[in-house]
PDB file of C-alpha atoms in Angstrom:
ATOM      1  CA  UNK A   1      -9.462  -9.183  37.798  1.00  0.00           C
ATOM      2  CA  UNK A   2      -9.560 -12.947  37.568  1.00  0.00           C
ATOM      3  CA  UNK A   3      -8.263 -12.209  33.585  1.00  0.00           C
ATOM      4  CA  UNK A   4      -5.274 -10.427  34.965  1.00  0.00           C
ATOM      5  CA  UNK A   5      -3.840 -12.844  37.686  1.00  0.00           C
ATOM      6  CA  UNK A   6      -4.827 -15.748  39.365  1.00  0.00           C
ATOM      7  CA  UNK A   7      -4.579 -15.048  43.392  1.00  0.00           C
ATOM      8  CA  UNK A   8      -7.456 -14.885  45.367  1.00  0.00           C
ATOM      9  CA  UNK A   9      -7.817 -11.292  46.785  1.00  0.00           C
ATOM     10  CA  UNK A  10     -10.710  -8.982  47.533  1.00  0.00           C
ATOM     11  CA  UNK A  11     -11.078  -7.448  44.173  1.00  0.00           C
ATOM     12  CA  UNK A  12     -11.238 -10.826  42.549  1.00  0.00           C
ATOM     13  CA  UNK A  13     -14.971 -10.260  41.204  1.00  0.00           C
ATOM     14  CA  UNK A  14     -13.967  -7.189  40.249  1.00  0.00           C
ATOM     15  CA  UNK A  15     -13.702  -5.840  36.569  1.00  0.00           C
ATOM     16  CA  UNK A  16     -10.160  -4.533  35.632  1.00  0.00           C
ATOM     17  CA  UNK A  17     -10.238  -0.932  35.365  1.00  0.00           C
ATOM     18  CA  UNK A  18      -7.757  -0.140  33.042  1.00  0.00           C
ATOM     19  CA  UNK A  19      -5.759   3.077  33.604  1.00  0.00           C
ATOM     20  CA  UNK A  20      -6.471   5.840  31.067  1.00  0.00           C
ATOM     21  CA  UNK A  21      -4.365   9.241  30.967  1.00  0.00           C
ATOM     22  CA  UNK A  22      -7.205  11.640  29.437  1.00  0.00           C
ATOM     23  CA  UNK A  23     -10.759  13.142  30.441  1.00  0.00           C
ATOM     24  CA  UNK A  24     -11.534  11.742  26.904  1.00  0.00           C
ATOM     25  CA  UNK A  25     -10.515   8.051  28.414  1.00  0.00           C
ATOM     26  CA  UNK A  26     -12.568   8.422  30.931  1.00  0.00           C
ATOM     27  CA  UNK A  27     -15.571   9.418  29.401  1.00  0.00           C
ATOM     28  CA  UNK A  28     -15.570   6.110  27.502  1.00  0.00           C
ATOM     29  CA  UNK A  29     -17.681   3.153  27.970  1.00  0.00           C
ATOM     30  CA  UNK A  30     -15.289   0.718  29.183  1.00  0.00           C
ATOM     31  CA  UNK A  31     -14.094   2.673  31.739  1.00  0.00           C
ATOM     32  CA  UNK A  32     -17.416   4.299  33.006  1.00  0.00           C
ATOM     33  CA  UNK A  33     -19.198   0.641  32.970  1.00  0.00           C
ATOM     34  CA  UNK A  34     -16.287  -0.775  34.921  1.00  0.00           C
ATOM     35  CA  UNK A  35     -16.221   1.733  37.357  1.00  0.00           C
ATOM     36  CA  UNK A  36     -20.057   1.556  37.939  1.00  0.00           C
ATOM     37  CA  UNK A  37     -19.797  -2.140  38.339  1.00  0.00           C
ATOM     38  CA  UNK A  38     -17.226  -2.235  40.678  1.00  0.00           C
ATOM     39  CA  UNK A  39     -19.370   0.622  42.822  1.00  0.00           C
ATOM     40  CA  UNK A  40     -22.022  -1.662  42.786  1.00  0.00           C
ATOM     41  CA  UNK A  41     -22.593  -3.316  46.377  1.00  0.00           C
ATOM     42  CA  UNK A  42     -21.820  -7.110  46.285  1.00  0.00           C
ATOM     43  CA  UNK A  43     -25.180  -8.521  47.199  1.00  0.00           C
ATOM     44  CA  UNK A  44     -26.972  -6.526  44.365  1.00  0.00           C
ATOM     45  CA  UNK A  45     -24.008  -8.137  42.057  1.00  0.00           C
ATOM     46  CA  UNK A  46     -24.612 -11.645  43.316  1.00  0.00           C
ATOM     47  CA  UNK A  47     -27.908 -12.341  41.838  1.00  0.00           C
ATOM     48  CA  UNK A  48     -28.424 -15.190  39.347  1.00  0.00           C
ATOM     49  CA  UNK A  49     -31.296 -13.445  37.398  1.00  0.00           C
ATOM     50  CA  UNK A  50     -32.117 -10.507  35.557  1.00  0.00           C
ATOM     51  CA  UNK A  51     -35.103 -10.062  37.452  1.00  0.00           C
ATOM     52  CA  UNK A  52     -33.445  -9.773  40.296  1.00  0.00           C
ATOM     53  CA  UNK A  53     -30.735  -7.816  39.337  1.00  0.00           C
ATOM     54  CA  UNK A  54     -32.731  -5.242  38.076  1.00  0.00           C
ATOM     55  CA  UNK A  55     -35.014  -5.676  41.144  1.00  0.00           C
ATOM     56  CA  UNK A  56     -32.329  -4.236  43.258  1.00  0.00           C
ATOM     57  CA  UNK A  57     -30.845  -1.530  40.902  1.00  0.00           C
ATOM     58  CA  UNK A  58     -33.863   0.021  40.990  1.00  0.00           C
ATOM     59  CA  UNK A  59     -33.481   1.670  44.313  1.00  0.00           C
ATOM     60  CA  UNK A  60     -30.237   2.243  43.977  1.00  0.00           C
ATOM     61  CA  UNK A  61     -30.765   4.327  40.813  1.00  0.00           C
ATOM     62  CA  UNK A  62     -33.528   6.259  42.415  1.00  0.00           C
ATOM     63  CA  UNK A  63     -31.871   7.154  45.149  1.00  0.00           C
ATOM     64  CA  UNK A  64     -29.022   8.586  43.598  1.00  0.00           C
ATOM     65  CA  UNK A  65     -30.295  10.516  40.878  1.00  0.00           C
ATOM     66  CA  UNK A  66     -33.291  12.284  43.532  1.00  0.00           C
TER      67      UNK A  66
END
């Protein structure tokens, strides 16, 4: 969101999800990885390294899909 204006707000570490008007829009890989980040909680988000990134994904992932 920081691309698309400059005001602080709430969504400002947010990626723009752009609006699509088809199932076949939102099946695509911008959209889907943009929506998935955004779902993300903040403090996995807020890591500096990989490592730790994929550290907390991990459980997430697991949880989700068992």
């Amino acid at each position: 969101n920081n691309t698309i204006h400059n005001h602080n707000t709430r969504t400002a570490g947010s990626v723009h999800v752009f609006r699509v008007n088809s199932t076949r829009g939102q099946r695509c890989t911008k959209f889907k990885s943009a929506v998935l980040w955004n779902g993300l909680p903040a403090n996995v988000k807020e890591h500096g390294s990989l490592k730790l990134f994929k550290r907390q994904l991990k459980p997430l992932f697991s949880s989700h899909f068992l």
